[in-house]
mmCIF file of C-alpha atoms in Angstrom:
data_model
loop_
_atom_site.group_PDB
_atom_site.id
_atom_site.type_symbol
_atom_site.label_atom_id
_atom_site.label_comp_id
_atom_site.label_asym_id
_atom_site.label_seq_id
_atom_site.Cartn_x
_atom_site.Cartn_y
_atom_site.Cartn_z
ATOM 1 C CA UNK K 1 45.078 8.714 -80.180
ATOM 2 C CA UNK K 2 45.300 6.901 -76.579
ATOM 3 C CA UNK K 3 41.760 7.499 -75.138
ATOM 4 C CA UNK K 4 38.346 6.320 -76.148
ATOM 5 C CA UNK K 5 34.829 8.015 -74.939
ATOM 6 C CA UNK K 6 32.317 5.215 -75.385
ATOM 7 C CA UNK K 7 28.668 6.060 -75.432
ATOM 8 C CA UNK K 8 26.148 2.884 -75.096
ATOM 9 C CA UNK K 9 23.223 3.233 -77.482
ATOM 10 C CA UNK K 10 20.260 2.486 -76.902
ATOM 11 C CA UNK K 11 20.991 3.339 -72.899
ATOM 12 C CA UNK K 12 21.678 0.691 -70.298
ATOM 13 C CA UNK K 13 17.922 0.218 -69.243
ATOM 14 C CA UNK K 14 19.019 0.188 -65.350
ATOM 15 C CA UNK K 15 22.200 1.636 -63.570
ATOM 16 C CA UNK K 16 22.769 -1.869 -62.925
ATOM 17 C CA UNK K 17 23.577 -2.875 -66.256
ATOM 18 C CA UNK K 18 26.478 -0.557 -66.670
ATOM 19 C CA UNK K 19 29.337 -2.125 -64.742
ATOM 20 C CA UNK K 20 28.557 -5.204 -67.811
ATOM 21 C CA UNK K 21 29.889 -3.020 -70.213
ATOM 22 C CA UNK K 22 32.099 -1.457 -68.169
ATOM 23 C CA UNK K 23 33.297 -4.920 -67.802
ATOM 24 C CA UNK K 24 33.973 -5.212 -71.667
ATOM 25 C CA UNK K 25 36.053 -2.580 -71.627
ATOM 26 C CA UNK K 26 38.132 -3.791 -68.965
ATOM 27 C CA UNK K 27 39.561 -6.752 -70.655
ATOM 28 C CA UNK K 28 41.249 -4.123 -73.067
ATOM 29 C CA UNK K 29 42.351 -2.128 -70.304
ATOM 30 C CA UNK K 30 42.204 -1.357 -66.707
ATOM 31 C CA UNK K 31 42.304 1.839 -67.167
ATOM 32 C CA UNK K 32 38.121 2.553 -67.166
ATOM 33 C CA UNK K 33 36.264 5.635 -65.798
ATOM 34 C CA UNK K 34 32.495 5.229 -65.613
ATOM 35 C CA UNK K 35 31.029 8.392 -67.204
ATOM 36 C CA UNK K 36 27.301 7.455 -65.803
ATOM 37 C CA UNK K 37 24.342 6.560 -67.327
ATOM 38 C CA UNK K 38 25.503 5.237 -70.604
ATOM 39 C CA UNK K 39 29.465 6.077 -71.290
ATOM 40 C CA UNK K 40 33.030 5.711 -70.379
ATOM 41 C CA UNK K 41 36.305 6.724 -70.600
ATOM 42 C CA UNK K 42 38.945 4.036 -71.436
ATOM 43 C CA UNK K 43 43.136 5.119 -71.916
ATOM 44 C CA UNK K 44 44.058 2.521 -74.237
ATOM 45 C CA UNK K 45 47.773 3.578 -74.332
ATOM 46 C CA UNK K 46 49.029 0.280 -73.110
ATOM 47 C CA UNK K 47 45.986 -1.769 -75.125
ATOM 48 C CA UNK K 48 47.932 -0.373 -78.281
ATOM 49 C CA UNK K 49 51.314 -1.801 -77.602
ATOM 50 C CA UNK K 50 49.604 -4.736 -76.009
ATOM 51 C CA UNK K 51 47.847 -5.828 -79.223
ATOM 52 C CA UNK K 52 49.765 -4.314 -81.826
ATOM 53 C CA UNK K 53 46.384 -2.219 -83.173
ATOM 54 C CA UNK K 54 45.778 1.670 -82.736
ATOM 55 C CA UNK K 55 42.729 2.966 -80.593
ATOM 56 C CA UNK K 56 40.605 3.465 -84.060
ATOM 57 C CA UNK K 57 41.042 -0.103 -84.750
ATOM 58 C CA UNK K 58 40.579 -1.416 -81.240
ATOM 59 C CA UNK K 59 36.883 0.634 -81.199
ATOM 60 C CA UNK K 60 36.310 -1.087 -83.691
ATOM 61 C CA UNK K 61 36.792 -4.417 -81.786
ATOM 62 C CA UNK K 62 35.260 -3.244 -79.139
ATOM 63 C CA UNK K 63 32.136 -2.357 -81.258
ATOM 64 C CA UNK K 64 31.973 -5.792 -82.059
ATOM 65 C CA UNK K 65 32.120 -7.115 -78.759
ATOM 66 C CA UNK K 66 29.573 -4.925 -77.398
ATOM 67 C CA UNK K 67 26.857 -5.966 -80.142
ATOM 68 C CA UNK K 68 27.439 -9.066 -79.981
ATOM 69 C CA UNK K 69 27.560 -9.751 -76.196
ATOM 70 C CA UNK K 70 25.265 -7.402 -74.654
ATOM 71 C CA UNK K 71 23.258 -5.835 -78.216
ATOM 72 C CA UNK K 72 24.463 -2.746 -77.389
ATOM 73 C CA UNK K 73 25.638 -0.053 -80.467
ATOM 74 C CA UNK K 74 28.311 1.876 -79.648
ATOM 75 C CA UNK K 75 29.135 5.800 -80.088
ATOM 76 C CA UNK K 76 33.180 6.488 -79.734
ATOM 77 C CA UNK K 77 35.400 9.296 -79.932
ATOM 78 C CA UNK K 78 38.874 9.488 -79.608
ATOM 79 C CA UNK K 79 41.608 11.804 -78.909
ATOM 80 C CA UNK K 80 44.850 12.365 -77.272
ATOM 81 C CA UNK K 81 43.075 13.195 -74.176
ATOM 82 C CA UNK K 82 40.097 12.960 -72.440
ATOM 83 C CA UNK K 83 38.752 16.275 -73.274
ATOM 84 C CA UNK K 84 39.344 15.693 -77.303
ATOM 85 C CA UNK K 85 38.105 12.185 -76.839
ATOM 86 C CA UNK K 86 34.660 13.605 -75.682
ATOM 87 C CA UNK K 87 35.031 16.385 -77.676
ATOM 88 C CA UNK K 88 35.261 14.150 -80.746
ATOM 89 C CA UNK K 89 32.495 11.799 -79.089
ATOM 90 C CA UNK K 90 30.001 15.186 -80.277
ATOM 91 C CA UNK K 91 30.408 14.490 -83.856
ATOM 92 C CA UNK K 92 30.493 10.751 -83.928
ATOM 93 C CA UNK K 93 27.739 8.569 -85.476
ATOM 94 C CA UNK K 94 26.605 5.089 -84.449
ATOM 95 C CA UNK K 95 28.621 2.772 -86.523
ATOM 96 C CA UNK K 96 31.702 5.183 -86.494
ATOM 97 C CA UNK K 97 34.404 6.202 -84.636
ATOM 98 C CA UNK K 98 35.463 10.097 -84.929
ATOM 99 C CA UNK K 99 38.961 10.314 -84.179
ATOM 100 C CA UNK K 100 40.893 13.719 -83.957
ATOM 101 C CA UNK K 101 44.399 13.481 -84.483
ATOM 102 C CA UNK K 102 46.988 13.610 -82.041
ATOM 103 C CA UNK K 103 49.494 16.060 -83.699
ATOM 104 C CA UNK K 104 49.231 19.859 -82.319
ATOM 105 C CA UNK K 105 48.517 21.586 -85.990
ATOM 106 C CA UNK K 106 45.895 18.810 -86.537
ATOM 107 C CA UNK K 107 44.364 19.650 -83.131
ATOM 108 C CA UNK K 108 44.088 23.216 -83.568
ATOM 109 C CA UNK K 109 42.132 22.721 -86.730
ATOM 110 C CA UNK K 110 39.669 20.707 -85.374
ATOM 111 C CA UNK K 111 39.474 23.652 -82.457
ATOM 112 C CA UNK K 112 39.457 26.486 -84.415
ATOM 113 C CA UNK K 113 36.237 26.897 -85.928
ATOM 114 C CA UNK K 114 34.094 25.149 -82.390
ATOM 115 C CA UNK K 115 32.234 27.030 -80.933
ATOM 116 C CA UNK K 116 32.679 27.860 -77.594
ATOM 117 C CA UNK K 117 30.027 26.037 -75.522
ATOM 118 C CA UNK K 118 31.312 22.785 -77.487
ATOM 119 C CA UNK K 119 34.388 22.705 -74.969
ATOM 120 C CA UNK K 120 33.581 20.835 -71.928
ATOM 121 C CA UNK K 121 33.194 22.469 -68.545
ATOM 122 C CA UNK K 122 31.857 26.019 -70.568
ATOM 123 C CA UNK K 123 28.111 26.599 -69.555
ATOM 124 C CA UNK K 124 25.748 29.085 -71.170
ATOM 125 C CA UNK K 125 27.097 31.923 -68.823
ATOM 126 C CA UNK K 126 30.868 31.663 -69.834
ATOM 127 C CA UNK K 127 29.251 31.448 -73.496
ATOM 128 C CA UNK K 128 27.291 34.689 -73.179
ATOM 129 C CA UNK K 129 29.980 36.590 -71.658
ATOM 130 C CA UNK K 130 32.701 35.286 -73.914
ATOM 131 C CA UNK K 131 30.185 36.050 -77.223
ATOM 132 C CA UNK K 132 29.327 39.747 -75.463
ATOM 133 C CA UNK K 133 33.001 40.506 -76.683
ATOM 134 C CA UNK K 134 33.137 38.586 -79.867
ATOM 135 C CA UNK K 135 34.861 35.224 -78.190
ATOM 136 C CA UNK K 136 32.725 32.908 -80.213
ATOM 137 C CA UNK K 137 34.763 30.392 -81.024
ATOM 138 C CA UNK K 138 37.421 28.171 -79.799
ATOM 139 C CA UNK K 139 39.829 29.589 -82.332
ATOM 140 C CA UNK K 140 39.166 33.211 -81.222
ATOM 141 C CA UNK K 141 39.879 31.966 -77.881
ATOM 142 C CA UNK K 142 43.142 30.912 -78.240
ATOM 143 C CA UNK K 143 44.301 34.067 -79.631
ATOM 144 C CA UNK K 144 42.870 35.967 -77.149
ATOM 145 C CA UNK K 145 45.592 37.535 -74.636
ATOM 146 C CA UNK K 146 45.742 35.515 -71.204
ATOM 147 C CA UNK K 147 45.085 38.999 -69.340
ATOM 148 C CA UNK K 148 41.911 39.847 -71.335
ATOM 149 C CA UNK K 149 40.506 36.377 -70.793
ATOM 150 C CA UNK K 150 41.150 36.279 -66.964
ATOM 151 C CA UNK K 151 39.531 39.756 -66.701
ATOM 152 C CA UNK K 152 36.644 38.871 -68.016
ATOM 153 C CA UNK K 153 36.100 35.498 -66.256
ATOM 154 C CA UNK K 154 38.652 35.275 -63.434
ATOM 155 C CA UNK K 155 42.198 34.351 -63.210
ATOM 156 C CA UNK K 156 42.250 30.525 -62.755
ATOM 157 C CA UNK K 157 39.296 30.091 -65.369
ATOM 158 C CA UNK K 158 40.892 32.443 -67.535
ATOM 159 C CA UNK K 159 44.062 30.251 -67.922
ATOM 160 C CA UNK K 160 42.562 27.121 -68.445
ATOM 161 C CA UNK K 161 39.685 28.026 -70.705
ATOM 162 C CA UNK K 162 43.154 29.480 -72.702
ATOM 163 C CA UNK K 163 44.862 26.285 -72.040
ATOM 164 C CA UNK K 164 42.167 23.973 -73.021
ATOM 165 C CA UNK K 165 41.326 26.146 -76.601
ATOM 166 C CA UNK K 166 44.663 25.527 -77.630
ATOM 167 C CA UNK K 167 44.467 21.805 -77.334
ATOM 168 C CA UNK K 168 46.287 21.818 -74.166
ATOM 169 C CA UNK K 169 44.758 18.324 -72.281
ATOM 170 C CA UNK K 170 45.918 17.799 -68.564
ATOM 171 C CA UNK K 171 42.794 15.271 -67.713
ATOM 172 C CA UNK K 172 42.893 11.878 -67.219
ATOM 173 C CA UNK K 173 41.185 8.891 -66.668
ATOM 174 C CA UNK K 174 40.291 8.191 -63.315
ATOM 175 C CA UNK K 175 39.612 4.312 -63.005
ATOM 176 C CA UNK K 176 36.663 3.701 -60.473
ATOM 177 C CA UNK K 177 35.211 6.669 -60.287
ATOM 178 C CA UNK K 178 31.343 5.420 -60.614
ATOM 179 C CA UNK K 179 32.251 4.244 -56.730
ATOM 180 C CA UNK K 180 32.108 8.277 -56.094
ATOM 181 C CA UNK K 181 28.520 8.221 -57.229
ATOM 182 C CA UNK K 182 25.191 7.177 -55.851
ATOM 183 C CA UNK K 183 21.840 6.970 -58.808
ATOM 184 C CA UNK K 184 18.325 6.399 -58.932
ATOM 185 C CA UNK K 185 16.196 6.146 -62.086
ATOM 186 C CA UNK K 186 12.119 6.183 -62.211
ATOM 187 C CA UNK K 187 11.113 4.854 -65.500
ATOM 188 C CA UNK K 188 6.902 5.311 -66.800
ATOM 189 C CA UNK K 189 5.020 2.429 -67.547
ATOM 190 C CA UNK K 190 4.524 4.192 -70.895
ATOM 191 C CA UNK K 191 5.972 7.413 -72.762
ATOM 192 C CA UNK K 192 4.619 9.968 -70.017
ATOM 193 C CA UNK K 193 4.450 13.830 -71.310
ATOM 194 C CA UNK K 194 2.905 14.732 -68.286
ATOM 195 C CA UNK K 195 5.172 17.467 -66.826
ATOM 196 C CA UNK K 196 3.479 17.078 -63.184
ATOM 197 C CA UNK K 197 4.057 13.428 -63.328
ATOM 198 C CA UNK K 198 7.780 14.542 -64.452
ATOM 199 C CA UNK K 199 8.002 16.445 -61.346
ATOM 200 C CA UNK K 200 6.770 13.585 -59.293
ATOM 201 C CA UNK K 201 8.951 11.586 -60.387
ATOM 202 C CA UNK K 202 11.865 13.625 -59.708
ATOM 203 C CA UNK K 203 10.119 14.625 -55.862
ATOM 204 C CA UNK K 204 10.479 10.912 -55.955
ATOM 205 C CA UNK K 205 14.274 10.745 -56.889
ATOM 206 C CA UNK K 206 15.443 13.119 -55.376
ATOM 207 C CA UNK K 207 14.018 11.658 -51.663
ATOM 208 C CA UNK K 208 15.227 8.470 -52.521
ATOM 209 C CA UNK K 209 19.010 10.065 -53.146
ATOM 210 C CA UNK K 210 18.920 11.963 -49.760
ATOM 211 C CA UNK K 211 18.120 9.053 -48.000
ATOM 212 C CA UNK K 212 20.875 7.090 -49.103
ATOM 213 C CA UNK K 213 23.303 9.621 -48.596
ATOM 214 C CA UNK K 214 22.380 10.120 -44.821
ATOM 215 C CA UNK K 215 22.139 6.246 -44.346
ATOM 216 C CA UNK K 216 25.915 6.180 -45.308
ATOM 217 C CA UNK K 217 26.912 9.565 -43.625
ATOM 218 C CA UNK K 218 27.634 10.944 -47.154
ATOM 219 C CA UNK K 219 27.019 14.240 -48.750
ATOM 220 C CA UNK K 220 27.521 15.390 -52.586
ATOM 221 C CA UNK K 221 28.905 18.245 -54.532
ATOM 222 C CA UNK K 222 27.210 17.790 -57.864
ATOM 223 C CA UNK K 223 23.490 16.602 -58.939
ATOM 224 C CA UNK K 224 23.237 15.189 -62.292
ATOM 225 C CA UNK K 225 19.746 14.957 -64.391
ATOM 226 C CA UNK K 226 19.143 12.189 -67.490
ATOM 227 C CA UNK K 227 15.615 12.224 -69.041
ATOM 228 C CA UNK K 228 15.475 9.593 -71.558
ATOM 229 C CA UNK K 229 12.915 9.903 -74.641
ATOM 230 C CA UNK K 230 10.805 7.601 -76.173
ATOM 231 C CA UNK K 231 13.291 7.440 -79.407
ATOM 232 C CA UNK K 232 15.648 6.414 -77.029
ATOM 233 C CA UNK K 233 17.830 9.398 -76.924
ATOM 234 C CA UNK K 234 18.459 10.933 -73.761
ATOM 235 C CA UNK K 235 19.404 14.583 -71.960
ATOM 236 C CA UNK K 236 22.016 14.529 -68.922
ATOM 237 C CA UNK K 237 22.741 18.197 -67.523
ATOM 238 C CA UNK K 238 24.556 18.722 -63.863
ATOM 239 C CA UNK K 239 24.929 21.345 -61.882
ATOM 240 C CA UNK K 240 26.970 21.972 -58.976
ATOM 241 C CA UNK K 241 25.360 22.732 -55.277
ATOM 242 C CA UNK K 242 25.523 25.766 -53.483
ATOM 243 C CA UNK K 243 27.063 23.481 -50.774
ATOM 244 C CA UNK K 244 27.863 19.608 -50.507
ATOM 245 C CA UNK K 245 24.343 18.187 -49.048
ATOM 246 C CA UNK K 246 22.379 15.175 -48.285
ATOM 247 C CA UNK K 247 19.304 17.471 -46.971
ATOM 248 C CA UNK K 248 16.224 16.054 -49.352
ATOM 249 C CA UNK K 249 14.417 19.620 -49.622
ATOM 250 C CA UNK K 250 17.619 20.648 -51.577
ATOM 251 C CA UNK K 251 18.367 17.947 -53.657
ATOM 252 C CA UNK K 252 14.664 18.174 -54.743
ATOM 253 C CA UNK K 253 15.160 22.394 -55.643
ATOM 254 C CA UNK K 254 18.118 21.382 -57.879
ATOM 255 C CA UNK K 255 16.623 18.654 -59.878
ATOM 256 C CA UNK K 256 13.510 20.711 -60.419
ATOM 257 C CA UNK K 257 15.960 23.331 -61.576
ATOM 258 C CA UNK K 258 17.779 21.176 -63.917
ATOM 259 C CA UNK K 259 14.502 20.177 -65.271
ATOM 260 C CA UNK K 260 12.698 23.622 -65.774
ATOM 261 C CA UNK K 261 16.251 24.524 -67.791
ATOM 262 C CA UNK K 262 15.567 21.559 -70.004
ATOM 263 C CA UNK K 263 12.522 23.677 -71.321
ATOM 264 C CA UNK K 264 10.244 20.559 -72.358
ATOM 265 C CA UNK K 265 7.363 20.984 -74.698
ATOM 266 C CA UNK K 266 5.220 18.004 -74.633
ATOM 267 C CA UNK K 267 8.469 15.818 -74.431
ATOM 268 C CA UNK K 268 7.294 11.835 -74.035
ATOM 269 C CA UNK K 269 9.810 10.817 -71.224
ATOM 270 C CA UNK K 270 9.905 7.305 -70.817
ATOM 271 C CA UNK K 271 12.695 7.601 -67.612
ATOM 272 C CA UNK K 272 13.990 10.258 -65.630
ATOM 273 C CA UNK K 273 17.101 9.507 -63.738
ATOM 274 C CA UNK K 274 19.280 11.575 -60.319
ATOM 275 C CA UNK K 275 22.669 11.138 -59.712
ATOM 276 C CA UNK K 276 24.284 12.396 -56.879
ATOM 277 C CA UNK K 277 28.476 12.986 -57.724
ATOM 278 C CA UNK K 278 31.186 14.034 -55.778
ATOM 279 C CA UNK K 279 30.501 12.249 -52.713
ATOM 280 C CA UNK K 280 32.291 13.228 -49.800
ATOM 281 C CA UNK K 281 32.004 12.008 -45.461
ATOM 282 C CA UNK K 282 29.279 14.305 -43.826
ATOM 283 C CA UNK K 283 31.807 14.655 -40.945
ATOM 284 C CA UNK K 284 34.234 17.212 -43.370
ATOM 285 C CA UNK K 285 30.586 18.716 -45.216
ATOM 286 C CA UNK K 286 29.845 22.748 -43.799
ATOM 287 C CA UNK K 287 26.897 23.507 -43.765
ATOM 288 C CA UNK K 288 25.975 27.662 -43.554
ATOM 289 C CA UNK K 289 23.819 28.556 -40.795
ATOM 290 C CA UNK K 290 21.070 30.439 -40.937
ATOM 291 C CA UNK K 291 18.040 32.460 -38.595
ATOM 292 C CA UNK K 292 15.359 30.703 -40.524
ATOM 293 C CA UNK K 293 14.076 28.160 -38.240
ATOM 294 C CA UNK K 294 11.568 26.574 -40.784
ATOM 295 C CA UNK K 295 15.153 25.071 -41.990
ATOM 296 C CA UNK K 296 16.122 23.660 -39.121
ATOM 297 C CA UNK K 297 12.933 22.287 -38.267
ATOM 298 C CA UNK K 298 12.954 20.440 -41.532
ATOM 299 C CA UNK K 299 16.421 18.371 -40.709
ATOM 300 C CA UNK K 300 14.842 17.561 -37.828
ATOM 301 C CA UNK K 301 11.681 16.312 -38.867
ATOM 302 C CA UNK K 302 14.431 14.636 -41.806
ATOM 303 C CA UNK K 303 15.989 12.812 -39.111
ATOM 304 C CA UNK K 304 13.112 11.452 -37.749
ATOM 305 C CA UNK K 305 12.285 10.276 -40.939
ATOM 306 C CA UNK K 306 14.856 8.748 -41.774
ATOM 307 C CA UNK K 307 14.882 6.458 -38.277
ATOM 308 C CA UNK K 308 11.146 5.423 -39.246
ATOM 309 C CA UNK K 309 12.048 4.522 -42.598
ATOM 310 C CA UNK K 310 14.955 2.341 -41.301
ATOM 311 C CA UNK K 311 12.812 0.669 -38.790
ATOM 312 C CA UNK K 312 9.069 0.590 -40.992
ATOM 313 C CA UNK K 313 10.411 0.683 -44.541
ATOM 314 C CA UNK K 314 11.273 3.339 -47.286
ATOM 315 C CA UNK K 315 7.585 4.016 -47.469
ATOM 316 C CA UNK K 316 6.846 4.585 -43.493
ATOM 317 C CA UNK K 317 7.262 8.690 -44.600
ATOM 318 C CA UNK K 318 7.023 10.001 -47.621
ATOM 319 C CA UNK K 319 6.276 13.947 -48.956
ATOM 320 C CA UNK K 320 2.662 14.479 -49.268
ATOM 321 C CA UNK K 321 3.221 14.902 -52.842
ATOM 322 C CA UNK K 322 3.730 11.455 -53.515
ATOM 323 C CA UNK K 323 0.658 9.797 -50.939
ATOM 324 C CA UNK K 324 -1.724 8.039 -52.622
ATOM 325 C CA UNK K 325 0.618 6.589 -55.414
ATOM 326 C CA UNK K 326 3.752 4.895 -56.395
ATOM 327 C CA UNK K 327 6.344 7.372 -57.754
#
């Protein structure tokens, strides 16, 4: 077991409070991806040989460390890989480290009997049409023939969803990657269950995001959602764009998309947080044309915006949504 999925507990209150911990896991190794709000990835292969103790033992340390620098609990898995590392982070408890075991038959154990939505990168529709045909589990999955899984969700999926069922891990910890990443969070001056205040907030967010993007000539690939709870626990769901954007209308679509999926009854939200992943130059971003010219208008009217904000302040233009208060 090389690699360690570390989940903060309770939740850095800022995105600023992060790169501290991040920091603690750095003087074990260099080797640190930033899995933001509240977790990282850490490949403690050279840590082991370094001082003489296994990843199990050095979570341990590092559990220690964390408490007693920054009061901050730690959740850890750990695995052979990243994928079995967060995989294993699932069915860890505060106080303990889950481990899975590094050796193949060991592996395919733990696998076997998971069900399918437990492997990373399967969403609910994968799930549904893998169930339709009686792929429920991760076990069932790996001896499914390669042909039969590729026909039923494509030939490069197929493979790796086979690959990754039998244990198979190519990932790997990408060091720096929080740089990739742009956030925002709008925390409630007390537990708000308020669903229109919810949406506000995200309205809010999701401006804030776009803005920041065109200031640096950026676009992303992938919006990510956290709503954190007033027992401290906390929800994070992406989702992919249609196309890599910085236009504030559709930011502010997805977000209210990945919160309607949430399905909240009377939740008490204390903070909802946007991140915007994938971040790429605006120059190499297409963007697909179309004859409506409401959309057009709207990047214009953006633009102009965005060069009042940057001469009168963030709050020279804001939706009408927001007027009249401080989201």
């Amino acid at each position: 077991m090389t690699i360690l999925c570390v989940r903060f507990q309770p939740p850095p209150a800022s995105e600023a409070d992060l790169p501290h911990l991040l920091g603690m896991l750095e003087e074990f190794t260099p080797v640190v991806q930033a899995l933001p709000p509240d977790g990282a990835l850490a490949d403690l292969r050279g840590a082991e040989r370094y001082f003489g103790r296994d990843a199990v033992e050095l979570a341990s340390v590092i559990r220690v460390r964390s408490l007693a620098l920054h009061g901050v609990d730690c959740v850890i898995g750990a695995g052979p890989g990243p994928m079995l590392a967060r995989m294993a982070l699932d069915d860890a408890r505060p106080g303990r480290t889950h481990a899975v075991p590094g050796e193949p038959d060991a592996v395919a154990r733990y696998l076997a009997d998971k069900p399918v939505t437990a492997l990373p990168g399967v969403g609910a529709a994968t799930s549904r049409t893998l169930t339709d045909y009686g792929l429920d589990t991760l076990g069932r999955v790996a001896a499914a023939p390669l042909s039969t899984l590729q026909r039923l969700i494509g030939a490069k999926a197929g493979r790796e969803l086979r690959e990754k069922a039998n244990g198979v891990d190519r990932g790997r910890v990408v060091p720096n990657a929080v740089s990739r990443s742009l956030a925002t969070e709008r925390p409630f001056g007390r537990d708000e269950l308020n669903p229109d205040r919810h949406r506000r907030a995200l309205l809010s967010a999701a401006e804030e995001i776009g803005a920041r993007l065109r200031a640096l000539e950026k676009v992303c690939r992938t919006l990510t959602l956290t709503v954190r709870y007033a027992d401290r626990s906390a929800t994070t769901r992406s989702r992919t764009l249609t196309e890599p954007t910085a236009h504030s209308p559709a930011l502010t679509a997805t977000a209210y998309a990945l919160y309607e999926a949430l399905g909240l009854q009377r939740a008490r939200v204390r903070a909802i947080a946007l991140r915007a992943e994938g971040l790429d130059s605006a120059d190499r971003a297409c963007h697909q044309l179309t004859f409506d010219p409401v959309d057009e208008k709207v990047r214009r009217i953006e633009e102009v915006a965005d060069r009042a904000r940057a001469k009168f302040g963030p709050r020279a233009v804001m939706p009408g949504g927001l007027g009249g208060a401080a989201a």
